[in-house]
């Protein structure tokens, strides 16, 4: 699938959280959602991103939004990551990359790292979606650079 564009309805999904419970995206209708996809729990860049969302969580909530993180890790890995870094939001275990496929962020990607090197890999393309109260994509941040990303998201939530 391709990455949903602003104005399109966000694909609904049911998946398992880090606590082992089922979660359905559409249950959050009426609230804005910051849905971020990251490649692997407890790696340096993914940890920096997740902790940045943790540190900005109160500002995100103040703008009427919730945060959902998705990676292809197992439930146990997501649970350990959430506990270790005291992440206050939902993490989704997407080991079969079904949710990542729905959002067009799974596949073979060529990306430029922050140090300028270009790499090719198969996995999740670090991407964040803001979904509005009606379930439509409001904003897409492809090829996320973690530095200052949470501030970008908070700013976009204000619009």
mmCIF file of C-alpha atoms in Angstrom, residues 4-120:
data_model
loop_
_atom_site.group_PDB
_atom_site.id
_atom_site.type_symbol
_atom_site.label_atom_id
_atom_site.label_comp_id
_atom_site.label_asym_id
_atom_site.label_seq_id
_atom_site.Cartn_x
_atom_site.Cartn_y
_atom_site.Cartn_z
ATOM 1 C CA UNK A 4 -1.966 7.740 3.114
ATOM 2 C CA UNK A 5 -2.018 11.413 2.213
ATOM 3 C CA UNK A 6 -3.531 14.314 4.132
ATOM 4 C CA UNK A 7 -7.293 14.328 3.696
ATOM 5 C CA UNK A 8 -7.554 10.557 3.251
ATOM 6 C CA UNK A 9 -9.079 8.409 5.966
ATOM 7 C CA UNK A 10 -6.437 6.768 8.129
ATOM 8 C CA UNK A 11 -6.543 2.992 7.726
ATOM 9 C CA UNK A 12 -8.235 1.436 10.741
ATOM 10 C CA UNK A 13 -6.530 -1.527 12.366
ATOM 11 C CA UNK A 14 -6.703 -3.844 15.320
ATOM 12 C CA UNK A 15 -3.386 -4.903 16.821
ATOM 13 C CA UNK A 16 -1.837 -6.022 20.092
ATOM 14 C CA UNK A 17 -0.375 -3.538 22.549
ATOM 15 C CA UNK A 18 2.758 -3.918 24.657
ATOM 16 C CA UNK A 19 0.492 -4.992 27.511
ATOM 17 C CA UNK A 20 -0.912 -7.822 25.365
ATOM 18 C CA UNK A 21 -4.339 -6.247 24.932
ATOM 19 C CA UNK A 22 -6.149 -5.669 21.632
ATOM 20 C CA UNK A 23 -6.290 -2.089 20.400
ATOM 21 C CA UNK A 24 -8.393 -0.655 17.582
ATOM 22 C CA UNK A 25 -7.463 2.746 16.158
ATOM 23 C CA UNK A 26 -11.063 3.772 15.467
ATOM 24 C CA UNK A 27 -11.801 3.708 19.224
ATOM 25 C CA UNK A 28 -9.916 7.016 19.382
ATOM 26 C CA UNK A 29 -12.321 8.886 17.069
ATOM 27 C CA UNK A 30 -13.036 12.253 18.594
ATOM 28 C CA UNK A 31 -9.385 12.722 19.546
ATOM 29 C CA UNK A 32 -6.315 13.567 17.512
ATOM 30 C CA UNK A 33 -3.761 10.786 17.230
ATOM 31 C CA UNK A 34 -0.016 10.997 16.747
ATOM 32 C CA UNK A 35 0.814 7.636 15.160
ATOM 33 C CA UNK A 36 4.539 7.087 14.797
ATOM 34 C CA UNK A 37 6.299 4.147 13.181
ATOM 35 C CA UNK A 38 9.831 3.280 14.215
ATOM 36 C CA UNK A 39 12.138 0.469 13.083
ATOM 37 C CA UNK A 40 13.307 -1.220 16.306
ATOM 38 C CA UNK A 41 12.786 -0.765 20.025
ATOM 39 C CA UNK A 42 15.754 0.064 22.223
ATOM 40 C CA UNK A 43 18.100 1.134 19.445
ATOM 41 C CA UNK A 44 19.718 4.566 19.901
ATOM 42 C CA UNK A 45 17.676 6.571 17.386
ATOM 43 C CA UNK A 46 14.382 4.844 18.155
ATOM 44 C CA UNK A 47 14.955 5.319 21.878
ATOM 45 C CA UNK A 48 15.693 9.011 21.342
ATOM 46 C CA UNK A 49 12.472 9.377 19.340
ATOM 47 C CA UNK A 50 10.333 7.467 21.844
ATOM 48 C CA UNK A 51 11.765 9.388 24.799
ATOM 49 C CA UNK A 52 11.242 12.680 22.996
ATOM 50 C CA UNK A 53 7.555 11.827 22.607
ATOM 51 C CA UNK A 54 7.549 10.855 26.301
ATOM 52 C CA UNK A 55 9.091 14.188 27.274
ATOM 53 C CA UNK A 56 6.624 16.113 25.087
ATOM 54 C CA UNK A 57 3.625 13.993 26.038
ATOM 55 C CA UNK A 58 2.025 16.602 28.328
ATOM 56 C CA UNK A 59 2.230 19.215 25.538
ATOM 57 C CA UNK A 60 0.734 16.737 23.072
ATOM 58 C CA UNK A 61 -2.097 15.872 25.475
ATOM 59 C CA UNK A 62 -2.717 19.586 26.077
ATOM 60 C CA UNK A 63 -3.483 19.824 22.347
ATOM 61 C CA UNK A 64 -6.076 17.054 22.626
ATOM 62 C CA UNK A 65 -3.954 14.280 21.131
ATOM 63 C CA UNK A 66 -2.786 10.824 22.127
ATOM 64 C CA UNK A 67 0.417 9.090 21.025
ATOM 65 C CA UNK A 68 0.665 5.581 19.583
ATOM 66 C CA UNK A 69 4.033 4.034 18.680
ATOM 67 C CA UNK A 70 4.296 1.112 16.248
ATOM 68 C CA UNK A 71 7.286 -1.108 15.475
ATOM 69 C CA UNK A 72 7.777 -4.636 14.158
ATOM 70 C CA UNK A 73 8.931 -5.823 17.580
ATOM 71 C CA UNK A 74 7.215 -8.519 19.644
ATOM 72 C CA UNK A 75 4.824 -7.804 22.490
ATOM 73 C CA UNK A 76 7.532 -8.754 25.031
ATOM 74 C CA UNK A 77 10.103 -6.455 23.414
ATOM 75 C CA UNK A 78 7.634 -3.567 23.291
ATOM 76 C CA UNK A 79 6.668 -4.157 26.930
ATOM 77 C CA UNK A 80 10.299 -4.118 28.065
ATOM 78 C CA UNK A 81 10.993 -0.982 25.997
ATOM 79 C CA UNK A 82 7.956 0.791 27.417
ATOM 80 C CA UNK A 83 8.862 -0.103 30.999
ATOM 81 C CA UNK A 84 12.591 0.638 30.692
ATOM 82 C CA UNK A 85 11.995 4.145 29.327
ATOM 83 C CA UNK A 86 8.745 4.880 31.230
ATOM 84 C CA UNK A 87 6.806 5.565 28.043
ATOM 85 C CA UNK A 88 3.303 6.796 28.988
ATOM 86 C CA UNK A 89 1.618 6.006 25.684
ATOM 87 C CA UNK A 90 0.481 2.894 23.817
ATOM 88 C CA UNK A 91 3.024 0.823 21.908
ATOM 89 C CA UNK A 92 1.809 -1.566 19.221
ATOM 90 C CA UNK A 93 3.612 -4.830 18.451
ATOM 91 C CA UNK A 94 3.546 -5.210 14.663
ATOM 92 C CA UNK A 95 5.730 -8.302 14.249
ATOM 93 C CA UNK A 96 3.893 -9.348 11.080
ATOM 94 C CA UNK A 97 4.173 -5.720 9.816
ATOM 95 C CA UNK A 98 0.471 -5.747 8.917
ATOM 96 C CA UNK A 99 -0.103 -2.252 10.340
ATOM 97 C CA UNK A 100 3.090 -0.940 8.737
ATOM 98 C CA UNK A 101 1.911 -2.364 5.399
ATOM 99 C CA UNK A 102 -1.465 -0.592 5.773
ATOM 100 C CA UNK A 103 0.347 2.718 6.186
ATOM 101 C CA UNK A 104 2.817 2.079 3.367
ATOM 102 C CA UNK A 105 5.863 2.337 5.620
ATOM 103 C CA UNK A 106 7.124 -1.269 5.332
ATOM 104 C CA UNK A 107 9.387 -2.253 2.481
ATOM 105 C CA UNK A 108 12.803 -1.696 0.985
ATOM 106 C CA UNK A 109 13.849 1.886 1.471
ATOM 107 C CA UNK A 110 16.744 4.094 0.470
ATOM 108 C CA UNK A 111 17.305 6.776 3.064
ATOM 109 C CA UNK A 112 19.948 9.316 3.832
ATOM 110 C CA UNK A 113 21.218 9.132 7.396
ATOM 111 C CA UNK A 114 21.878 12.225 9.437
ATOM 112 C CA UNK A 115 25.611 11.816 8.726
ATOM 113 C CA UNK A 116 24.850 12.071 4.986
ATOM 114 C CA UNK A 117 25.430 8.412 4.097
ATOM 115 C CA UNK A 118 22.760 6.711 2.008
ATOM 116 C CA UNK A 119 21.618 3.252 3.091
ATOM 117 C CA UNK A 120 19.170 0.678 1.740
#
